Amino acid sequence: MNEPMKNEIKNAPIGVFDSGIGGLTVVKELIKSLPGEDIIYLGDTARVPYGTKSGRTIIAYSHSNTEFLISKGIKLLVVACNTASSVSLPSLKNEFDIPVIGVIEPGARKAASVTKTGKIGVIGTPSTINSSAYKQAIENINSEIEVFSKACPLFVPLADEGWTEGEITERIAEQYLNPIKDTGIDVLVLGCTHYPLLKQTIRKVMGNQITLVDSAQETASQIKDILSKENLLNKNNSQSKREFYLTDISDTFLSVAGRFLGEKIAKIEMVDIVGTTTRPSL
Ligand code: DGL
């Protein structure tokens, strides 16, 4: 590749998509690790949640999200949604000609490297857990590791509502987590975009001796490694830009989005990638 072409790729933005606004937890980590990179975020708020949908539907949605981001000239795609990563990564890698990074592999790798008991817990949406993607990724790294998985569907609406701590949230967390706590795991993978917001409650229930692996953090650090190895880091960018697109905008999304990103979002644009067939005619 000639030098001007390489520079053009270096200066291109990183594209990130999620089923909604939860993926902003991944953007937050990307900004920390790679402050010089431009980021374009697409949250598919019109079709959220993905976590309870079938694989076929999740793959179709993931493809349309990717097409939109590629049309924006991204150099690398991050599938921030654990559910979409679990189900659609092979198909996206197959179909599209840019590097595609999901959140499963980085989380699995970190968990496998820190466990001492050889027992790892994984929590996520029902679709993520049913796909066994984390279990397979961990077992591919080390087949002797035992994986205990648990779907925690109520964690998503709790995080959306801002109920990240308190009596009710703790009781729900105990209900979900006590069975895997009793298995002797020493590492728990937070396999959903929303779960980093519930970290304090999860830590309280699981105890201090359990290592919590945040897939968002691990993914950001893997992307940094990939871009620097490929010499594709955007080094001369002192004023990095971020663009945020949602497929549906409501007041709720706007107020919750800032909480997930950890800062106020100046501007969000709505984009219609959903198509007329999936929308009722008004
Ligand atoms: N973003 C999803 C995930 O990480 C959670 C929300 C949803 O179900 O769409 O699995």
Coordinates of N, CA, C and O and ligand atoms in Angstrom, one line a residue, residues 18-20 22-23 48-52 80-84 125 128 156 191-194, ligand 1:
D18 N -24.1 -0.6 18.2 CA -24.7 -1.4 19.3 C -26.2 -1.4 19.0 O -26.7 -0.7 18.2
S19 N -26.9 -2.3 19.7 CA -28.4 -2.4 19.6 C -29.0 -1.1 20.1 O -30.2 -0.8 19.7
G20 N -28.4 -0.3 20.9 CA -29.0 0.9 21.4 C -27.9 1.8 21.9 O -26.9 2.1 21.3
G22 N -26.3 1.3 25.0 CA -25.4 0.6 25.9 C -24.0 0.6 25.4 O -23.1 0.6 26.2
G23 N -23.8 0.5 24.1 CA -22.5 0.4 23.5 C -21.7 1.7 23.8 O -20.5 1.7 23.5
V48 N -33.9 -1.9 19.3 CA -33.5 -2.5 20.5 C -34.7 -3.1 21.3 O -35.8 -2.6 21.1
P49 N -34.6 -4.2 22.1 CA -33.4 -4.9 22.4 C -33.1 -6.0 21.4 O -34.0 -6.5 20.7
Y50 N -31.8 -6.4 21.3 CA -31.4 -7.5 20.5 C -31.4 -8.8 21.4 O -31.5 -9.9 20.8
G51 N -31.2 -8.6 22.7 CA -30.9 -9.7 23.6 C -31.9 -10.8 23.7 O -31.7 -11.8 24.2
T52 N -33.1 -10.5 23.2 CA -34.2 -11.5 23.3 C -34.6 -11.9 21.9 O -35.6 -12.6 21.7
A80 N -20.0 -3.4 19.4 CA -20.0 -3.2 20.8 C -21.0 -4.0 21.6 O -20.9 -4.3 22.7
C81 N -22.0 -4.4 20.8 CA -23.1 -5.2 21.4 C -22.7 -6.6 21.6 O -22.2 -7.3 20.7
N82 N -22.8 -7.1 22.8 CA -22.3 -8.5 23.1 C -23.2 -9.5 22.4 O -22.8 -10.5 21.9
T83 N -24.5 -9.2 22.3 CA -25.5 -10.1 21.6 C -25.1 -10.2 20.2 O -25.0 -11.3 19.6
A84 N -24.9 -9.0 19.5 CA -24.6 -9.0 18.1 C -23.2 -9.7 17.9 O -23.0 -10.4 16.9
T125 N -27.1 -11.3 28.1 CA -28.5 -11.4 27.7 C -28.9 -12.9 27.4 O -28.0 -13.7 27.1
T128 N -27.2 -13.9 24.1 CA -25.7 -14.1 24.2 C -25.4 -15.5 24.9 O -24.6 -16.2 24.5
V156 N -30.6 -5.2 32.0 CA -30.6 -4.2 31.0 C -31.6 -3.1 31.4 O -31.3 -1.9 31.4
G191 N -20.7 -9.8 30.4 CA -20.9 -10.0 29.0 C -22.1 -9.2 28.4 O -22.9 -9.8 27.6
C192 N -22.2 -8.0 28.7 CA -23.3 -7.2 28.2 C -22.9 -5.7 28.3 O -22.3 -5.3 29.3
T193 N -23.3 -4.9 27.3 CA -22.9 -3.5 27.3 C -23.4 -2.8 28.6 O -22.8 -1.8 29.1
H194 N -24.5 -3.2 29.2 CA -25.1 -2.5 30.3 C -24.5 -2.8 31.7 O -24.7 -2.1 32.6
Ligands
DGL1 N1 -26.4 -4.3 23.8 C1 -26.9 -5.5 24.3 C2 -25.8 -6.5 24.7 O1 -24.6 -6.1 25.0 C3 -27.8 -5.3 25.5 C4 -29.1 -4.7 25.1 C5 -30.0 -5.5 24.1 O2 -30.6 -6.5 24.5 O3 -30.1 -5.1 23.0 O4 -25.9 -7.7 24.7

